[in-house]
Coordinates of C-alpha atoms in Angstrom, one line a residue:
Chain A
X66 CA -52.2 39.1 4.8
X67 CA -55.3 38.7 7.0
X68 CA -56.9 41.9 8.0
X69 CA -57.3 42.3 11.6
X70 CA -60.7 43.2 13.3
X71 CA -60.4 47.0 13.3
X72 CA -62.6 47.5 16.4
X73 CA -60.6 45.2 18.6
X74 CA -57.4 46.5 17.2
X75 CA -58.5 50.0 18.0
X76 CA -59.8 48.9 21.5
X77 CA -56.2 47.4 22.2
X78 CA -54.5 50.5 21.1
X79 CA -56.7 52.7 23.1
X80 CA -56.2 50.6 26.3
X81 CA -52.4 51.0 25.7
X82 CA -52.7 54.7 25.1
X83 CA -54.6 55.0 28.3
X84 CA -52.3 53.0 30.3
X85 CA -49.3 55.1 29.0
X86 CA -50.9 58.2 29.8
X87 CA -51.6 57.1 33.3
X88 CA -48.2 56.0 33.7
X89 CA -47.2 59.5 33.0
X90 CA -49.0 60.4 36.2
X91 CA -46.9 57.9 38.0
X92 CA -49.8 55.3 38.3
X93 CA -48.0 52.1 39.1
X94 CA -50.9 49.7 38.2
X95 CA -51.1 51.5 34.6
X96 CA -47.3 50.9 34.3
X97 CA -47.8 47.2 35.1
X98 CA -50.6 47.2 32.3
X99 CA -48.1 48.7 29.9
X100 CA -45.6 46.2 30.7
X101 CA -48.0 43.3 30.2
X102 CA -49.1 44.6 27.0
X103 CA -45.8 45.2 25.6
X104 CA -42.9 43.6 27.3
X105 CA -42.9 40.6 24.9
X106 CA -42.7 42.9 21.8
X107 CA -40.1 45.0 23.3
X108 CA -38.0 42.2 24.6
X109 CA -38.2 40.7 21.0
X110 CA -36.7 43.9 19.8
X111 CA -33.9 43.9 22.4
X112 CA -32.9 40.3 22.1
X113 CA -32.7 40.7 18.4
X114 CA -30.6 43.6 18.3
X115 CA -28.4 42.9 21.2
X116 CA -28.0 39.3 20.2
X117 CA -27.2 38.5 24.0
X118 CA -29.8 37.5 26.4
X119 CA -28.2 39.0 29.5
X120 CA -27.5 42.1 27.6
X121 CA -31.3 42.3 26.1
X122 CA -32.7 41.8 29.7
X123 CA -30.4 44.7 31.0
X124 CA -31.5 46.8 28.2
X125 CA -35.2 45.9 28.5
X126 CA -35.0 46.9 32.2
X127 CA -33.5 50.2 31.2
X128 CA -36.2 50.7 28.8
X129 CA -39.0 50.1 31.2
X130 CA -37.4 52.5 33.5
X131 CA -37.1 55.0 30.6
X132 CA -40.7 54.5 29.9
X133 CA -41.6 55.0 33.5
X134 CA -39.9 58.4 33.7
X135 CA -40.6 59.4 30.2
X136 CA -44.4 58.5 30.0
X137 CA -45.6 62.1 30.6
X138 CA -43.9 63.1 27.4
X139 CA -45.8 60.6 25.3
X140 CA -48.2 62.5 22.7
X141 CA -50.9 60.1 21.3
X142 CA -51.4 62.5 18.4
X143 CA -47.9 62.3 17.2
X144 CA -47.1 58.6 17.3
X145 CA -48.7 55.2 18.0
X146 CA -48.1 54.1 21.5
X147 CA -46.3 50.8 20.3
X148 CA -44.0 52.7 17.7
X149 CA -43.1 55.2 20.5
X150 CA -42.2 52.1 23.0
X151 CA -40.5 50.2 20.3
X152 CA -38.4 53.2 19.1
X153 CA -37.1 53.3 22.6
X154 CA -36.3 49.8 22.6
X155 CA -34.7 49.8 19.4
X156 CA -32.6 52.9 20.1
X157 CA -31.4 51.7 23.5
X158 CA -30.6 48.3 22.1
X159 CA -28.5 49.8 19.3
X160 CA -26.8 52.0 22.0
X161 CA -26.0 49.0 23.9
X162 CA -24.9 47.0 20.9
X163 CA -22.6 49.8 19.7
X164 CA -20.9 49.8 23.1
X165 CA -19.8 46.2 22.8
X166 CA -16.9 45.7 20.7
X167 CA -17.3 42.0 19.7
X168 CA -18.1 41.1 16.1
X169 CA -21.6 40.1 15.0
X170 CA -22.3 36.7 13.5
X171 CA -24.4 36.5 10.4
X172 CA -27.0 38.9 11.3
X173 CA -28.4 39.3 8.2
X174 CA -29.7 36.0 7.6
X175 CA -31.1 36.1 11.1
X176 CA -32.9 39.4 10.6
X177 CA -34.4 38.1 7.3
X178 CA -36.0 35.2 9.0
X179 CA -37.3 37.3 11.6
X180 CA -38.6 40.0 9.2
X181 CA -40.7 37.4 7.1
X182 CA -43.9 39.0 6.6
X183 CA -45.8 35.7 6.3
X184 CA -45.1 35.3 10.2
X185 CA -47.9 36.0 12.6
X186 CA -48.1 39.7 13.2
X187 CA -48.9 41.8 16.2
X188 CA -52.1 42.8 14.5
X189 CA -53.8 44.1 17.7
X190 CA -51.5 46.8 18.4
X191 CA -50.4 48.1 14.9
X192 CA -53.5 47.8 12.6
X193 CA -52.5 50.7 10.4
X194 CA -53.4 50.5 6.6
X195 CA -49.8 51.9 6.5
X196 CA -48.6 48.7 7.6
X197 CA -50.3 46.9 4.7
X198 CA -49.2 49.5 2.4
X199 CA -45.6 49.4 3.6
X200 CA -45.6 45.5 3.0
X201 CA -47.1 45.8 -0.4
X202 CA -44.3 48.2 -1.4
X203 CA -41.6 46.1 0.1
X204 CA -42.8 43.1 -1.6
X205 CA -42.7 45.1 -5.0
X206 CA -38.9 45.7 -4.6
X207 CA -36.0 43.4 -5.7
X208 CA -35.5 40.8 -3.1
X209 CA -31.8 41.7 -2.4
X210 CA -32.7 45.3 -1.8
X211 CA -35.6 44.4 0.3
X212 CA -33.5 41.9 2.4
X213 CA -30.8 44.8 3.0
X214 CA -33.5 47.3 3.9
X215 CA -35.1 44.7 6.3
X216 CA -31.6 43.9 7.9
X217 CA -31.0 47.5 8.4
X218 CA -34.3 48.0 10.3
X219 CA -34.5 44.9 12.3
X220 CA -30.7 44.4 13.0
X221 CA -30.1 48.2 13.4
X222 CA -27.1 48.0 11.0
X223 CA -25.4 50.6 9.2
X224 CA -24.2 50.5 5.7
X225 CA -20.8 49.4 6.7
X226 CA -22.2 46.6 8.9
X227 CA -24.5 45.4 6.1
X228 CA -21.7 45.2 3.7
X229 CA -19.6 43.2 6.1
X230 CA -22.4 40.9 6.9
X231 CA -23.1 40.3 3.4
X232 CA -19.4 40.1 2.3
X233 CA -20.0 42.7 -0.5
X234 CA -18.1 46.0 -1.3
X235 CA -19.6 49.1 0.5
X236 CA -20.4 50.9 -2.6
X237 CA -22.4 47.7 -3.7
X238 CA -24.4 47.6 -0.6
X239 CA -25.1 51.4 -0.8
X240 CA -26.2 51.0 -4.3
X241 CA -28.8 48.1 -3.5
X242 CA -30.1 50.0 -0.5
X243 CA -30.4 53.2 -2.2
X244 CA -32.2 51.8 -5.3
X245 CA -34.5 49.8 -3.0
X246 CA -35.3 52.9 -0.9
X247 CA -35.9 55.0 -4.0
X248 CA -38.3 52.2 -5.3
X249 CA -40.0 52.2 -1.8
X250 CA -40.6 56.0 -1.7
X251 CA -42.1 55.9 -5.2
X252 CA -44.5 53.1 -4.2
X253 CA -45.4 54.6 -1.0
X254 CA -46.1 58.1 -2.5
X255 CA -48.1 56.5 -5.4
X256 CA -50.2 54.5 -2.9
X257 CA -50.8 57.4 -0.5
Chain B
X197 CA -25.2 63.9 0.0
X198 CA -25.2 61.4 -2.8
X199 CA -23.3 62.4 -5.8
X200 CA -25.1 64.9 -7.9
X201 CA -26.2 62.4 -10.6
X202 CA -27.8 60.3 -7.9
X203 CA -31.4 61.0 -6.6
X204 CA -31.5 62.2 -3.0
X205 CA -32.5 59.5 -0.5
X206 CA -30.5 60.6 2.5
X207 CA -33.7 61.3 4.6
X208 CA -34.6 57.5 4.4
X209 CA -30.7 56.7 5.1
X210 CA -30.7 58.8 8.2
X211 CA -34.0 57.7 9.4
X212 CA -33.0 53.9 9.2
X213 CA -29.7 54.5 10.8
X214 CA -27.6 53.4 7.7
X215 CA -25.2 56.3 7.8
X216 CA -21.9 56.7 9.9
X217 CA -18.9 58.9 9.9
X218 CA -18.8 62.0 7.7
X219 CA -22.1 61.0 5.8
X220 CA -23.9 61.0 8.9
X221 CA -22.4 64.3 10.2
X222 CA -23.4 65.8 6.8
X223 CA -27.0 64.5 6.9
X224 CA -27.4 65.7 10.6
X225 CA -26.1 69.2 9.5
X226 CA -28.9 69.1 6.8
X227 CA -31.5 68.0 9.4
X228 CA -30.6 71.0 11.6
X229 CA -30.7 73.5 8.6
X230 CA -33.4 72.1 6.3
X231 CA -36.8 71.9 7.6
X232 CA -38.2 70.2 4.6
X233 CA -35.3 67.5 5.2
X234 CA -36.3 67.1 8.6
X235 CA -40.0 66.5 7.7
X236 CA -38.8 64.0 5.2
X237 CA -36.8 62.1 7.9
X238 CA -39.8 62.2 10.0
X239 CA -42.1 60.8 7.3
X240 CA -39.7 58.0 6.8
X241 CA -39.4 57.3 10.5
X242 CA -43.3 56.9 10.5
X243 CA -43.1 54.5 7.5
X244 CA -40.5 52.4 9.1
X245 CA -42.2 52.5 12.4
X246 CA -45.2 50.5 11.0
X247 CA -42.7 47.6 10.6
X248 CA -42.5 47.2 14.3
X249 CA -45.6 45.0 13.9
X250 CA -43.6 42.3 12.2
X251 CA -41.2 42.0 15.1
X252 CA -41.7 38.7 16.8
X253 CA -42.6 38.6 20.4
X254 CA -40.4 36.9 22.8
X255 CA -41.8 36.5 26.4
X256 CA -39.5 38.5 28.8
X257 CA -38.1 36.6 31.8
X258 CA -40.6 36.1 34.6
X259 CA -38.2 37.7 37.1
X260 CA -37.8 40.9 35.2
X261 CA -41.1 42.6 36.0
X262 CA -40.4 42.5 39.8
X263 CA -36.8 43.5 39.2
X264 CA -38.0 46.6 37.3
X265 CA -40.6 47.5 40.1
X266 CA -37.7 46.8 42.7
X267 CA -35.6 49.4 41.1
X268 CA -38.3 51.9 40.9
X269 CA -38.9 51.3 44.8
X270 CA -35.0 51.3 45.5
X271 CA -33.9 54.2 43.4
X272 CA -36.7 56.4 43.7
X273 CA -39.3 57.3 46.2
X274 CA -42.8 55.7 46.0
X275 CA -44.7 57.3 43.1
X276 CA -46.9 59.3 45.4
X277 CA -44.1 60.6 47.3
X278 CA -42.0 61.3 44.1
X279 CA -45.0 63.2 42.9
X280 CA -45.3 65.5 45.8
X281 CA -41.6 66.1 45.9
X282 CA -41.6 67.1 42.2
X283 CA -44.6 69.4 42.8
X284 CA -42.5 71.2 45.6
X285 CA -39.4 71.1 43.3
X286 CA -41.3 72.5 40.5
X287 CA -42.5 75.3 42.9
X288 CA -39.1 75.8 43.7
X289 CA -38.1 76.0 40.2
X290 CA -40.8 78.5 39.3
X291 CA -39.1 80.9 41.8
X292 CA -35.8 80.1 40.3
X293 CA -36.2 82.6 37.5
X294 CA -36.3 85.3 40.0
X295 CA -33.7 84.1 42.4
X296 CA -29.9 83.4 41.8
X297 CA -29.0 79.9 40.3
X298 CA -27.3 79.2 43.4
X299 CA -30.7 79.2 45.4
X300 CA -31.9 76.6 43.0
X301 CA -28.9 74.4 43.4
X302 CA -29.5 74.6 47.1
X303 CA -33.0 73.3 46.8
X304 CA -32.0 70.7 44.5
X305 CA -29.5 69.2 47.1
X306 CA -32.2 68.8 49.5
X307 CA -33.0 65.2 50.1
X308 CA -36.4 63.9 48.9
X309 CA -38.8 63.2 51.9
X310 CA -38.3 59.6 52.9
X311 CA -41.3 57.3 51.7
X312 CA -43.1 56.1 54.8
X313 CA -43.9 52.7 53.5
X314 CA -40.2 51.6 53.1
X315 CA -37.8 50.9 55.8
X316 CA -35.1 53.4 55.4
X317 CA -31.4 52.4 56.4
X318 CA -29.3 55.2 57.7
X319 CA -27.2 56.0 54.7
X320 CA -23.4 55.9 55.0
X321 CA -21.8 59.3 54.2
X322 CA -22.8 60.0 50.6
X323 CA -20.3 61.1 48.1
X324 CA -20.8 64.8 47.2
X325 CA -23.0 65.7 44.3
X326 CA -21.8 67.3 41.3
X327 CA -23.6 70.5 39.9
X328 CA -23.8 72.4 36.7
X329 CA -25.6 75.3 35.1
X330 CA -26.7 74.2 31.8
X331 CA -26.8 77.5 29.7
X332 CA -29.0 77.6 26.6
X333 CA -26.9 78.5 23.7
X334 CA -29.5 81.0 22.4
X335 CA -29.4 82.8 25.8
X336 CA -31.9 82.9 28.6
X337 CA -32.0 81.5 32.2
X338 CA -29.7 78.5 32.7
X339 CA -31.0 75.1 33.9
X340 CA -29.7 73.9 37.1
X341 CA -28.6 70.2 37.1
X342 CA -27.3 68.1 40.0
X343 CA -25.8 64.6 39.9
X344 CA -26.2 62.4 43.0
X345 CA -23.4 59.9 42.8
X346 CA -25.1 57.7 45.6
X347 CA -28.4 57.3 43.6
X348 CA -26.9 57.6 40.3
X349 CA -29.5 60.3 39.4
X350 CA -29.6 63.6 37.7
X351 CA -31.9 66.2 38.7
X352 CA -32.7 69.2 36.5
X353 CA -34.9 72.2 37.1
X354 CA -36.0 74.8 34.9
X355 CA -37.6 74.6 31.3
X356 CA -36.2 74.5 27.9
X357 CA -38.4 75.2 24.8
X358 CA -38.7 71.9 22.8
X359 CA -40.3 71.8 19.3
X360 CA -43.5 70.0 18.8
X361 CA -42.9 66.4 17.8
X362 CA -39.3 66.3 19.3
X363 CA -37.5 65.3 22.5
X364 CA -34.8 67.0 24.3
X365 CA -32.0 64.6 25.3
X366 CA -29.4 65.1 28.0
X367 CA -25.8 63.9 27.1
X368 CA -22.6 63.7 29.3
X369 CA -19.3 64.3 27.6
X370 CA -16.0 63.5 29.4
X371 CA -13.0 64.6 27.9
X372 CA -12.6 63.5 24.3
X373 CA -14.9 60.5 24.7
X374 CA -18.1 60.1 22.6
X375 CA -21.3 61.6 24.3
X376 CA -23.4 59.2 26.3
X377 CA -27.0 59.6 26.7
X378 CA -28.5 60.1 30.1
X379 CA -32.1 60.2 28.9
X380 CA -34.7 62.6 27.7
X381 CA -35.5 65.8 29.5
X382 CA -39.1 66.7 30.1
X383 CA -40.3 70.3 29.7
X384 CA -40.4 70.6 33.6
X385 CA -38.2 69.4 36.3
X386 CA -36.7 66.0 35.3
X387 CA -35.2 63.3 37.6
X388 CA -33.3 60.6 35.5
X389 CA -31.5 57.4 36.6
X390 CA -28.4 57.3 34.8
X391 CA -27.8 54.1 33.0
X392 CA -25.0 51.9 34.4
X393 CA -22.9 52.2 31.3
X394 CA -23.0 56.1 31.4
X395 CA -22.1 56.5 35.0
X396 CA -18.2 56.4 34.5
X397 CA -18.7 59.3 32.0
X398 CA -19.9 61.6 34.9
X399 CA -17.2 63.3 37.0
X400 CA -16.0 66.8 37.7
X401 CA -15.4 68.6 34.3
X402 CA -17.8 66.5 32.4
X403 CA -19.8 68.5 30.0
X404 CA -23.6 68.2 30.0
X405 CA -25.4 69.0 26.8
X406 CA -29.0 69.0 25.8
X407 CA -29.7 68.3 21.9
X408 CA -33.1 68.3 20.0
X409 CA -33.9 64.9 18.9
X410 CA -36.7 62.8 17.3
X411 CA -39.4 61.8 19.6
X412 CA -38.2 59.1 22.1
X413 CA -34.6 60.2 21.7
X414 CA -31.6 59.9 19.2
X415 CA -32.0 56.7 17.1
X416 CA -28.4 56.3 17.0
X417 CA -27.0 56.6 20.3
X418 CA -25.3 59.9 19.6
X419 CA -26.7 63.3 19.3
X420 CA -28.3 63.8 16.0
X421 CA -29.9 67.3 16.4
X422 CA -28.8 70.8 17.3
X423 CA -27.2 71.0 20.8
X424 CA -29.4 73.8 22.6
X425 CA -27.7 74.0 26.1
X426 CA -24.4 73.1 27.7
X427 CA -22.8 73.3 31.0
X428 CA -19.8 71.9 32.9
X429 CA -20.1 69.7 36.1
X430 CA -18.2 70.9 39.1
X431 CA -17.8 69.2 42.3

């Protein structure tokens, strides 16, 4: 993985933090800046989890209204701005999807393709060494376990949904994921 | 909880949203009672948060930015006016501790000043708002909540202590239906636009509840933390 230029990454993040804080003061220009800097990332999240373009657009709309109203509660010392925004998008998308009753088609493979770490990454907004560390540790665990963990994160799937998608018994899926998470924890603790 | 002979990884399972049903309930109970467990869940959330960098970007539709702005204009006053209205409301709320809750309710029902930049249609007779006193479970002054069906907004005055690094989330619970999130409640006066899907859950006798959640709100769409205040809407 190529390492981003830390100064430009820090500048991009600082610009987003500032725009988010000003949005909390009801600054409409700052809100537009937040939208420009983040809408592609957040739409990617909504689209992936909702698996429905219209649904993803509605959720994204709702996400930015939430951001507008909630920006004053953002605490830069607690969370990176993109993680804060992305968490809202992921949560709202999962809410939306769980309200839909339709079955999901082949989500695991799709999530896997999306989560390929060799793909271009948004290194200007998240430039943590943590990101590199997490990838190193994910790479170190067994592929089947890694794949299930990625699907859970990127698809917003529960154990039951993962098992259904992979057509394996629930106990088997739990065992894969738990072993993967234990290995991940061991690796992340050792690397800290 | 895992079987006794298995290592405990429930914090990661909860952070990732893997659990449902009884397992999730058990993990949530633990989250509320065990600060070490809660810290562990938070640590996993931070770890997984780094993965957001990998999410591929997809350009949002061109029209969406203007639609979002239009809904800010349409459903709320312009930001400047909104702010001023809120400053006034905050002032009212600070007196609320000294006055009867009913007085606060009255203030809540006052319409916001009309924004001067926007042409205002004379509104049709609006449906009556619903009101609730949301009482903290640990005692103390209740918060006043008003739901405006015409604007689909909930306004809340009063403040609730929220632990650092947590968010307070408002829920509507109608009858035996699952709770629906109405959004996050700030430390001070809050105005929330109720998501379209949650509006049918709001009626007289709907229970409003506030729970303590991770920053940004419940990761699952249902309350995950302790409920700290509840109240029932009345017409």
